[in-house]
Amino acid sequence: MKPKKRQNEIFYSEEFKCWLKLIFDVVEDSKNHDEFLMGNIVDVSREVERDKQIEFFAFHDALTGLSSRSKFEDDFEIWAKNSKDTDNKFGILFIDIDNMKYVNDAHGHSKGDELICRVAEILKRFERDTIHVYRFGGDEFIVMVNHVDSHNTVVNIGDMLRELCNAEGVEFSGGISMYPEDSENLEELLKYADMAMYDVKRTTKNNVGYFQAVMRDRFMNKIIIKNKLTAAFSKGEGEAHRDFELHYQPQFDVSSNMLRGFEALLRWHDDDLGWISPEKFIPIAEESKLVIPIGDWVLREAVETLAKWQKEFDFKGIMSVNVSPVQLKKDNFLFNLESIVREFKIPPESLEIEITEGVFIENKEEILGILNCVRQLGIGISLDDFGTGYSSLSYLQLLPITTLKIDKSFIANITEKTGVEANITDSIVNMVTKMGLDTIAEGVENSAQLDVLKNIKCKTVQGFLKGKPMNKSRCEQILNGDYDLADRILE
């Protein structure tokens, strides 16, 4: 006999509590051509469970059990088609856990995974027919909300999710885009939600915002600046650096009016865009790591200028150079710093690196170690923008700094009748002076501000009242003895 036809059927047996496969064969007797039906039953529970797992993990995240990115893309196509048929709107909420890198670095990736799972469990509670939740990747999640009238509906849901996460000790930033209002294209909607999320991270963190056209314009400007920075430093060294120039802003002793030194400030002129503010291009340079070659050039140029002034003008003052957190954490930063000082044969104490409070957000111990090494080289350290970030007066005792710069936001209102900024500045100066540190007030623009700073015994001032940032040749006129030049060039 030989099989003529075969049929299979898989079913679950309640009686035997397993999956069974029933195989039917229609066979024919080759002699008399009679047909017979033969059956066979096989336990296929293991194969069925394996196939279920394969199907599950094809559309679900292994760590959290949430739907995966591929499932999100499939669901988006279904929702988009239904939206066109019904004139319905839906929103995409892009979520990114705040400070995840710190958690991984400080406590290990296993703790990071626990945090991700905790957020996933909170998000699962909101799942229903009109709200789907997905793990997009890493510490990123997507919540897709159907049948909404506007951004505000999705913002309200995002705020509820954020409050639940906050109650569990977790913070996140979220960005929203709307279909079809913002776009009908998935990649564009994701990009716009991502822009809105990063705008929240840039401004406040632990909040939810929605996409606006101005974000797209800002993003395009950012891309243009990044491409131009990349192109500038892809040229030959001399050709690239013609686009950049150092200006130097003088710092003066309050009591004697003697020149304390200069702060080196980077300026960039592009043939198409003109002069570009450092506030625009420095954050982009830091994000793209281009700040490393830029910072290396600034440091070398400033030290070379300092050596020239010491030789030609017997300059005894200090050159202060800004150092980015990205540059400071570079493996060979200390080696390069010491090499440049030796190459140009300057006294180490005539150089000062200027850092901001932001360098201490992550890897505090590592940064403290680097700064201690800088001080061992004899180089000074100035803490810039004090009072706007993370440091406190008590924390200053741990830092190997030599100078504290009081942020211009305090100086701007220091003459107000309420006296709040004046009292705060007075307290800072008193405390810091007792610690043996110099104080520099930034942004001093009028005589009234200078009078207050004299009364509270602030040591040094920097600002347009005494001199705006100037190119090298104008600074050399000051070094030749023309201390009134700074006032004249403001006219």
Short mmCIF file of C-alpha atoms in Angstrom, two decimals:
data_model
loop_
_atom_site.label_atom_id
_atom_site.label_comp_id
_atom_site.label_asym_id
_atom_site.label_seq_id
_atom_site.Cartn_x
_atom_site.Cartn_y
_atom_site.Cartn_z
CA MET A 1 0.00 0.00 0.00
CA LYS A 2 1.12 3.53 -0.70
CA PRO A 3 -0.13 6.91 0.68
CA LYS A 4 -2.30 8.90 -1.71
CA LYS A 5 -3.10 11.88 0.46
CA ARG A 6 -2.05 13.22 3.88
CA GLN A 7 -3.76 15.75 6.18
CA ASN A 8 -2.61 17.19 9.53
CA GLU A 9 -4.48 18.88 12.33
CA ILE A 10 -3.09 20.28 15.61
CA PHE A 11 -5.38 20.73 18.60
CA TYR A 12 -5.22 21.07 22.37
CA SER A 13 -6.53 18.12 24.39
CA GLU A 14 -8.24 19.13 27.62
CA GLU A 15 -8.23 15.51 28.69
CA PHE A 16 -4.49 14.97 28.30
CA LYS A 17 -3.49 18.63 28.87
CA CYS A 18 -1.21 18.76 25.90
CA TRP A 19 -1.01 19.71 22.23
CA LEU A 20 -1.61 16.83 19.83
CA LYS A 21 -1.03 16.43 16.13
CA LEU A 22 -3.47 14.17 14.28
CA ILE A 23 -2.04 12.83 11.02
CA PHE A 24 -4.44 11.30 8.44
CA ASP A 25 -3.16 9.22 5.53
CA VAL A 26 -5.35 7.98 2.71
CA VAL A 27 -3.68 4.83 1.39
CA GLU A 28 -4.50 2.59 -1.58
CA ASP A 29 -4.05 -1.16 -1.93
CA SER A 30 -1.97 -1.60 -5.09
CA LYS A 31 -3.62 -4.97 -5.92
CA ASN A 32 -7.32 -4.32 -5.65
CA HIS A 33 -7.17 -0.52 -5.44
CA ASP A 34 -9.13 -0.37 -2.20
CA GLU A 35 -8.62 2.81 -0.14
CA PHE A 36 -8.05 2.90 3.60
CA LEU A 37 -7.85 5.72 6.17
CA MET A 38 -4.92 5.48 8.59
CA GLY A 39 -4.35 7.86 11.52
CA ASN A 40 -1.51 8.66 13.89
CA ILE A 41 -1.49 10.93 16.97
CA VAL A 42 1.71 12.65 18.16
CA ASP A 43 2.37 14.86 21.21
CA VAL A 44 3.72 18.15 19.79
CA SER A 45 3.47 20.30 22.95
CA ARG A 46 7.19 21.14 22.92
CA GLU A 47 7.13 22.21 19.27
CA VAL A 48 4.00 24.33 19.78
CA GLU A 49 5.50 26.14 22.80
CA ARG A 50 8.73 26.74 20.90
CA ASP A 51 6.84 28.24 17.96
CA LYS A 52 4.84 30.42 20.35
CA GLN A 53 8.04 31.71 21.93
CA ILE A 54 9.55 32.45 18.52
CA GLU A 55 6.40 34.34 17.53
CA PHE A 56 6.27 36.17 20.87
CA PHE A 57 9.89 37.35 20.79
CA ALA A 58 9.52 38.40 17.17
CA PHE A 59 7.13 41.09 18.38
CA HIS A 60 8.02 41.50 22.07
CA ASP A 61 11.01 42.72 24.06
CA ALA A 62 12.81 39.95 25.92
CA LEU A 63 13.71 42.05 29.00
CA THR A 64 10.39 43.77 29.70
CA GLY A 65 7.80 41.70 27.85
CA LEU A 66 6.50 44.87 26.18
CA SER A 67 5.71 44.95 22.48
CA SER A 68 8.82 45.57 20.41
CA ARG A 69 9.80 48.17 17.84
CA SER A 70 8.79 45.87 14.97
CA LYS A 71 5.32 45.46 16.52
CA PHE A 72 5.09 49.25 16.86
CA GLU A 73 5.87 49.65 13.16
CA ASP A 74 3.19 47.10 12.23
CA ASP A 75 0.61 48.71 14.53
CA PHE A 76 1.45 52.15 13.16
CA GLU A 77 0.57 51.03 9.63
CA ILE A 78 -2.77 49.65 10.85
CA TRP A 79 -3.60 52.80 12.85
CA ALA A 80 -2.54 55.05 9.96
CA LYS A 81 -4.83 53.19 7.54
CA ASN A 82 -7.74 53.38 10.00
CA SER A 83 -7.02 57.07 10.55
CA LYS A 84 -7.37 57.79 6.83
CA ASP A 85 -10.60 55.80 6.66
CA THR A 86 -12.17 57.43 9.75
CA ASP A 87 -10.52 60.88 9.81
CA ASN A 88 -9.12 59.99 13.24
CA LYS A 89 -5.97 61.34 14.97
CA PHE A 90 -3.45 59.52 17.12
CA GLY A 91 -0.37 60.59 19.04
CA ILE A 92 3.11 59.17 19.58
CA LEU A 93 4.74 59.78 22.98
CA PHE A 94 8.50 59.13 22.92
CA ILE A 95 9.90 58.48 26.43
CA ASP A 96 13.54 58.50 27.54
CA ILE A 97 14.55 57.77 31.16
CA ASP A 98 16.53 60.65 32.67
CA ASN A 99 20.08 60.14 34.01
CA MET A 100 20.25 56.53 32.81
CA LYS A 101 23.97 56.78 32.07
CA TYR A 102 24.62 57.77 35.67
CA VAL A 103 22.66 54.74 36.93
CA ASN A 104 24.64 52.37 34.69
CA ASP A 105 28.01 53.96 35.53
CA ALA A 106 27.40 54.27 39.27
CA HIS A 107 25.43 51.10 40.00
CA GLY A 108 26.02 48.77 37.05
CA HIS A 109 23.93 47.69 34.08
CA SER A 110 21.94 45.18 36.12
CA LYS A 111 20.52 48.06 38.15
CA GLY A 112 19.86 49.86 34.89
CA ASP A 113 17.89 46.86 33.65
CA GLU A 114 15.89 46.82 36.88
CA LEU A 115 15.02 50.47 36.34
CA ILE A 116 13.91 49.79 32.76
CA CYS A 117 11.69 46.93 33.94
CA ARG A 118 10.18 49.12 36.66
CA VAL A 119 9.20 51.74 34.10
CA ALA A 120 7.84 49.03 31.80
CA GLU A 121 5.57 47.71 34.58
CA ILE A 122 4.18 51.21 35.16
CA LEU A 123 3.52 51.71 31.45
CA LYS A 124 1.80 48.30 31.18
CA ARG A 125 -0.89 49.47 33.59
CA PHE A 126 -2.06 52.00 31.01
CA GLU A 127 -2.39 49.54 28.11
CA ARG A 128 -5.85 49.20 26.56
CA ASP A 129 -7.45 49.19 23.11
CA THR A 130 -6.64 52.87 22.51
CA ILE A 131 -3.25 52.97 24.30
CA HIS A 132 -0.40 50.70 23.20
CA VAL A 133 3.03 50.60 24.85
CA TYR A 134 6.33 49.54 23.27
CA ARG A 135 9.97 49.30 24.25
CA PHE A 136 11.77 51.14 21.47
CA GLY A 137 15.31 50.26 22.59
CA GLY A 138 17.73 50.94 25.46
CA ASP A 139 15.98 53.23 27.94
CA GLU A 140 13.46 54.45 25.36
CA PHE A 141 9.75 53.65 25.20
CA ILE A 142 6.86 54.61 22.95
CA VAL A 143 3.25 55.09 23.98
CA MET A 144 0.82 55.30 21.06
CA VAL A 145 -2.54 56.87 21.90
CA ASN A 146 -5.53 56.56 19.54
CA HIS A 147 -8.66 58.70 19.15
CA VAL A 148 -7.25 62.00 20.45
CA ASP A 149 -8.31 65.55 19.66
CA SER A 150 -4.99 67.34 20.20
CA HIS A 151 -1.50 67.25 21.69
CA ASN A 152 -2.98 68.15 25.07
CA THR A 153 -4.72 64.78 25.42
CA VAL A 154 -1.41 62.97 24.97
CA VAL A 155 0.36 65.47 27.25
CA ASN A 156 -2.15 64.68 30.01
CA ILE A 157 -1.53 60.95 29.63
CA GLY A 158 2.23 61.58 29.60
CA ASP A 159 1.98 63.66 32.78
CA MET A 160 0.04 60.87 34.53
CA LEU A 161 2.69 58.33 33.51
CA ARG A 162 5.45 60.69 34.66
CA GLU A 163 3.81 61.24 38.07
CA LEU A 164 3.49 57.47 38.57
CA CYS A 165 7.16 57.03 37.65
CA ASN A 166 8.17 59.90 39.96
CA ALA A 167 6.33 58.16 42.79
CA GLU A 168 8.61 55.16 42.13
CA GLY A 169 11.71 57.36 42.16
CA VAL A 170 12.11 57.45 38.36
CA GLU A 171 12.18 60.52 36.13
CA PHE A 172 11.75 60.67 32.37
CA SER A 173 11.54 63.18 29.54
CA GLY A 174 8.88 62.76 26.89
CA GLY A 175 8.18 64.23 23.44
CA ILE A 176 4.97 64.04 21.41
CA SER A 177 4.14 64.12 17.70
CA MET A 178 0.69 63.81 16.12
CA TYR A 179 -0.61 61.85 13.12
CA PRO A 180 -1.54 63.30 10.65
CA GLU A 181 -1.13 66.84 11.99
CA ASP A 182 2.68 66.80 12.21
CA SER A 183 3.28 64.23 9.48
CA GLU A 184 1.94 61.03 7.95
CA ASN A 185 5.41 59.54 7.68
CA LEU A 186 6.56 57.25 10.51
CA GLU A 187 10.23 58.27 10.41
CA GLU A 188 9.34 61.95 10.48
CA LEU A 189 6.92 61.48 13.37
CA LEU A 190 9.59 59.64 15.36
CA LYS A 191 12.12 62.36 14.56
CA TYR A 192 9.71 65.08 15.65
CA ALA A 193 8.80 63.29 18.90
CA ASP A 194 12.52 62.81 19.53
CA MET A 195 13.12 66.55 18.95
CA ALA A 196 10.39 67.42 21.45
CA MET A 197 11.86 64.99 23.98
CA TYR A 198 15.37 66.43 23.65
CA ASP A 199 13.95 69.94 23.99
CA VAL A 200 12.55 68.84 27.37
CA LYS A 201 15.91 67.33 28.36
CA ARG A 202 17.69 70.52 27.33
CA THR A 203 15.40 72.80 29.35
CA THR A 204 13.94 71.04 32.39
CA LYS A 205 14.07 67.22 32.22
CA ASN A 206 11.34 65.18 33.95
CA ASN A 207 8.61 66.72 31.83
CA VAL A 208 6.56 66.13 28.68
CA GLY A 209 6.43 68.45 25.66
CA TYR A 210 5.07 68.34 22.12
CA PHE A 211 6.63 69.02 18.75
CA GLN A 212 6.54 72.55 17.32
CA ALA A 213 7.78 73.77 13.95
CA VAL A 214 10.44 75.94 15.61
CA MET A 215 12.10 72.74 16.84
CA ARG A 216 12.51 71.57 13.26
CA ASP A 217 14.07 74.90 12.31
CA ARG A 218 16.41 74.72 15.32
CA PHE A 219 17.33 71.15 14.40
CA MET A 220 18.14 72.12 10.80
CA ASN A 221 20.28 75.02 12.01
CA LYS A 222 22.06 72.61 14.33
CA ILE A 223 22.78 70.25 11.43
CA ILE A 224 24.12 73.13 9.33
CA ILE A 225 26.45 74.30 12.11
CA LYS A 226 27.61 70.75 12.84
CA ASN A 227 28.38 70.12 9.15
CA LYS A 228 30.29 73.40 8.90
CA LEU A 229 32.28 72.60 12.05
CA THR A 230 33.11 69.17 10.66
CA ALA A 231 34.11 70.65 7.32
CA ALA A 232 36.28 73.30 8.97
CA PHE A 233 38.27 70.73 10.92
CA SER A 234 38.52 68.40 7.92
CA LYS A 235 40.68 70.99 6.18
CA GLY A 236 44.39 71.32 6.65
CA GLU A 237 45.34 72.71 10.06
CA GLY A 238 46.27 76.21 8.97
CA GLU A 239 43.35 76.55 6.58
CA ALA A 240 40.81 75.34 9.14
CA HIS A 241 41.97 77.65 11.88
CA ARG A 242 41.60 80.73 9.72
CA ASP A 243 37.86 80.40 10.41
CA PHE A 244 38.50 80.66 14.16
CA GLU A 245 40.00 83.44 16.23
CA LEU A 246 40.71 83.99 19.90
CA HIS A 247 39.59 87.18 21.56
CA TYR A 248 40.76 88.09 25.04
CA GLN A 249 38.69 89.84 27.72
CA PRO A 250 40.69 91.68 30.40
CA GLN A 251 40.20 91.18 34.12
CA PHE A 252 41.06 93.98 36.56
CA ASP A 253 41.79 94.12 40.27
CA VAL A 254 38.99 96.07 41.96
CA SER A 255 41.07 97.93 44.52
CA SER A 256 44.19 98.75 42.45
CA ASN A 257 42.66 98.75 38.94
CA MET A 258 45.69 96.73 37.83
CA LEU A 259 45.36 94.18 35.06
CA ARG A 260 44.93 90.72 36.57
CA GLY A 261 44.94 88.84 33.25
CA PHE A 262 42.78 87.78 30.30
CA GLU A 263 40.18 85.14 29.55
CA ALA A 264 40.65 83.56 26.10
CA LEU A 265 37.32 83.39 24.24
CA LEU A 266 36.77 81.54 20.97
CA ARG A 267 35.16 83.34 18.03
CA TRP A 268 34.07 81.73 14.74
CA HIS A 269 33.33 83.46 11.45
CA ASP A 270 31.75 81.52 8.59
CA ASP A 271 31.63 82.85 5.04
CA ASP A 272 27.92 82.01 4.74
CA LEU A 273 26.63 82.51 8.29
CA GLY A 274 28.87 85.34 9.46
CA TRP A 275 29.90 85.50 13.13
CA ILE A 276 28.39 82.55 15.03
CA SER A 277 27.79 82.85 18.77
CA PRO A 278 29.73 80.42 20.99
CA GLU A 279 26.41 79.74 22.76
CA LYS A 280 25.23 78.19 19.49
CA PHE A 281 28.25 76.22 18.33
CA ILE A 282 29.98 75.11 21.56
CA PRO A 283 27.10 72.80 22.72
CA ILE A 284 27.02 71.26 19.23
CA ALA A 285 30.80 70.82 19.28
CA GLU A 286 30.55 69.11 22.68
CA GLU A 287 27.79 66.78 21.54
CA SER A 288 29.72 65.79 18.40
CA LYS A 289 33.09 65.57 20.24
CA LEU A 290 34.49 68.18 17.85
CA VAL A 291 35.14 70.23 20.97
CA ILE A 292 38.22 68.06 21.54
CA PRO A 293 40.25 69.25 18.49
CA ILE A 294 38.77 72.74 18.88
CA GLY A 295 39.72 72.83 22.57
CA ASP A 296 43.20 71.54 21.85
CA TRP A 297 43.71 74.34 19.32
CA VAL A 298 42.35 76.99 21.72
CA LEU A 299 44.65 75.84 24.53
CA ARG A 300 47.73 75.83 22.30
CA GLU A 301 46.88 79.20 20.72
CA ALA A 302 46.23 80.83 24.12
CA VAL A 303 49.44 79.48 25.68
CA GLU A 304 51.47 80.51 22.63
CA THR A 305 50.00 84.03 22.92
CA LEU A 306 50.75 84.08 26.65
CA ALA A 307 54.37 83.09 26.03
CA LYS A 308 54.69 85.86 23.41
CA TRP A 309 53.28 88.47 25.81
CA GLN A 310 55.55 87.33 28.62
CA LYS A 311 58.58 87.67 26.35
CA GLU A 312 57.68 90.90 24.55
CA PHE A 313 55.75 92.81 27.25
CA ASP A 314 57.01 91.21 30.46
CA PHE A 315 53.39 90.25 31.14
CA LYS A 316 53.01 88.94 34.72
CA GLY A 317 49.30 88.22 34.59
CA ILE A 318 47.20 85.12 34.08
CA MET A 319 45.77 83.58 30.93
CA SER A 320 42.46 81.80 31.62
CA VAL A 321 41.37 79.13 29.11
CA ASN A 322 37.97 77.44 29.06
CA VAL A 323 38.07 73.64 29.08
CA SER A 324 35.01 71.61 28.12
CA PRO A 325 33.95 68.62 30.28
CA VAL A 326 34.38 66.46 27.16
CA GLN A 327 37.94 67.74 26.68
CA LEU A 328 38.76 67.39 30.39
CA LYS A 329 37.77 63.70 30.40
CA LYS A 330 39.92 62.88 27.38
CA ASP A 331 42.55 60.27 28.25
CA ASN A 332 45.54 62.38 27.19
CA PHE A 333 44.29 65.75 28.48
CA LEU A 334 46.82 65.99 31.32
CA PHE A 335 49.67 64.87 29.07
CA ASN A 336 48.78 67.47 26.41
CA LEU A 337 48.38 70.21 29.02
CA GLU A 338 51.79 69.55 30.56
CA SER A 339 53.42 69.20 27.13
CA ILE A 340 52.11 72.57 25.95
CA VAL A 341 53.29 74.32 29.13
CA ARG A 342 56.77 72.83 28.67
CA GLU A 343 56.88 73.53 24.93
CA PHE A 344 56.25 77.25 25.35
CA LYS A 345 58.22 77.48 28.60
CA ILE A 346 55.62 79.46 30.54
CA PRO A 347 55.43 79.49 34.35
CA PRO A 348 52.58 77.03 35.16
CA GLU A 349 51.05 79.49 37.64
CA SER A 350 50.46 81.98 34.81
CA LEU A 351 47.95 79.58 33.23
CA GLU A 352 44.46 78.93 34.54
CA ILE A 353 41.92 76.46 33.18
CA GLU A 354 38.30 77.48 33.52
CA ILE A 355 35.64 74.85 34.14
CA THR A 356 31.89 74.97 34.79
CA GLU A 357 29.88 73.24 37.49
CA GLY A 358 28.52 70.83 34.87
CA VAL A 359 31.73 68.77 34.92
CA PHE A 360 30.69 67.34 38.29
CA ILE A 361 27.35 65.85 37.22
CA GLU A 362 28.91 62.47 36.39
CA ASN A 363 32.03 60.64 37.57
CA LYS A 364 32.74 63.16 40.31
CA GLU A 365 35.67 61.19 41.72
CA GLU A 366 37.31 60.91 38.29
CA ILE A 367 37.01 64.66 37.70
CA LEU A 368 38.39 65.47 41.15
CA GLY A 369 41.39 63.25 40.38
CA ILE A 370 42.08 65.08 37.11
CA LEU A 371 41.75 68.50 38.75
CA ASN A 372 44.11 67.52 41.57
CA CYS A 373 46.68 66.54 38.93
CA VAL A 374 46.22 69.93 37.23
CA ARG A 375 46.96 71.68 40.52
CA GLN A 376 50.03 69.50 41.06
CA LEU A 377 51.33 70.88 37.77
CA GLY A 378 51.06 74.36 39.32
CA ILE A 379 48.24 75.44 36.99
CA GLY A 380 45.29 77.34 38.45
CA ILE A 381 41.64 76.27 38.23
CA SER A 382 38.74 78.69 37.98
CA LEU A 383 35.15 77.60 38.59
CA ASP A 384 32.91 79.52 36.18
CA ASP A 385 29.21 80.48 36.45
CA PHE A 386 29.06 79.74 40.17
CA GLY A 387 25.54 79.83 41.56
CA THR A 388 23.73 78.61 38.43
CA GLY A 389 24.25 74.87 38.71
CA TYR A 390 25.15 72.10 41.11
CA SER A 391 27.78 73.36 43.52
CA SER A 392 27.27 74.68 47.03
CA LEU A 393 29.61 76.68 49.26
CA SER A 394 30.28 73.63 51.43
CA TYR A 395 31.10 71.56 48.32
CA LEU A 396 33.78 74.06 47.32
CA GLN A 397 35.96 72.80 50.16
CA LEU A 398 36.43 69.55 48.25
CA LEU A 399 37.50 71.19 44.99
CA PRO A 400 41.14 72.08 44.23
CA ILE A 401 40.14 75.40 42.65
CA THR A 402 42.03 78.67 42.99
CA THR A 403 39.42 81.11 41.67
CA LEU A 404 35.64 81.42 41.82
CA LYS A 405 33.74 83.34 39.14
CA ILE A 406 30.39 84.75 40.28
CA ASP A 407 27.83 84.41 37.53
CA LYS A 408 26.66 87.56 35.74
CA SER A 409 23.03 86.76 36.64
CA PHE A 410 23.86 87.83 40.22
CA ILE A 411 25.78 90.91 39.08
CA ALA A 412 23.01 92.10 36.75
CA ASN A 413 20.66 92.82 39.69
CA ILE A 414 23.24 93.54 42.36
CA THR A 415 22.16 97.19 42.65
CA GLU A 416 18.44 96.43 43.15
CA LYS A 417 16.81 98.03 46.21
CA THR A 418 15.78 94.66 47.62
CA GLY A 419 19.47 93.85 48.04
CA VAL A 420 18.92 90.09 47.58
CA GLU A 421 21.63 89.58 44.94
CA ALA A 422 23.99 91.93 46.79
CA ASN A 423 23.55 89.96 50.02
CA ILE A 424 24.04 86.63 48.26
CA THR A 425 27.15 87.91 46.48
CA ASP A 426 28.49 89.35 49.75
CA SER A 427 28.05 85.97 51.45
CA ILE A 428 29.79 84.16 48.60
CA VAL A 429 32.73 86.58 48.56
CA ASN A 430 33.17 86.44 52.36
CA MET A 431 33.11 82.66 52.49
CA VAL A 432 35.33 82.13 49.46
CA THR A 433 37.88 84.74 50.58
CA LYS A 434 38.22 82.97 53.94
CA MET A 435 38.93 79.79 51.98
CA GLY A 436 41.87 81.55 50.31
CA LEU A 437 40.29 81.74 46.84
CA ASP A 438 40.21 84.67 44.43
CA THR A 439 36.81 85.97 43.32
CA ILE A 440 35.92 87.34 39.90
CA ALA A 441 32.59 89.05 39.21
CA GLU A 442 31.46 88.49 35.62
CA GLY A 443 29.31 90.81 33.54
CA VAL A 444 30.15 94.10 35.28
CA GLU A 445 28.67 96.73 32.98
CA ASN A 446 28.27 99.95 35.01
CA SER A 447 29.87 101.95 37.82
CA ALA A 448 27.04 101.27 40.26
CA GLN A 449 27.72 97.55 40.06
CA LEU A 450 31.43 98.18 40.52
CA ASP A 451 30.78 100.30 43.64
CA VAL A 452 28.78 97.49 45.25
CA LEU A 453 31.52 94.99 44.44
CA LYS A 454 34.12 97.32 45.99
CA ASN A 455 32.07 97.53 49.19
CA ILE A 456 31.79 93.75 49.52
CA LYS A 457 35.51 93.41 48.71
CA CYS A 458 35.23 91.31 45.55
CA LYS A 459 38.80 90.97 44.31
CA THR A 460 38.48 91.05 40.51
CA VAL A 461 35.97 92.22 37.90
CA GLN A 462 35.40 91.29 34.27
CA GLY A 463 32.89 92.88 31.94
CA PHE A 464 32.13 95.59 29.41
CA LEU A 465 32.72 98.35 31.99
CA LYS A 466 36.44 97.53 31.97
CA GLY A 467 36.79 95.99 28.52
CA LYS A 468 34.98 93.77 26.06
CA PRO A 469 36.67 90.76 24.38
CA MET A 470 39.36 92.06 22.02
CA ASN A 471 41.63 90.60 19.41
CA LYS A 472 45.30 90.05 20.10
CA SER A 473 46.56 93.33 18.65
CA ARG A 474 44.23 95.47 20.79
CA CYS A 475 45.20 93.53 23.89
CA GLU A 476 48.83 94.24 23.09
CA GLN A 477 48.05 97.96 23.10
CA ILE A 478 46.79 97.52 26.69
CA LEU A 479 49.98 95.64 27.54
CA ASN A 480 51.89 98.62 26.12
CA GLY A 481 50.29 100.74 28.82
CA ASP A 482 47.09 102.04 27.22
CA TYR A 483 44.69 100.90 29.97
CA ASP A 484 41.99 103.31 28.81
CA LEU A 485 41.75 101.63 25.42
CA ALA A 486 39.02 99.27 26.60
CA ASP A 487 36.77 102.21 27.43
CA ARG A 488 37.41 103.91 24.10
CA ILE A 489 36.63 100.89 21.93
CA LEU A 490 33.17 100.67 23.49
CA GLU A 491 32.20 104.06 22.12
#
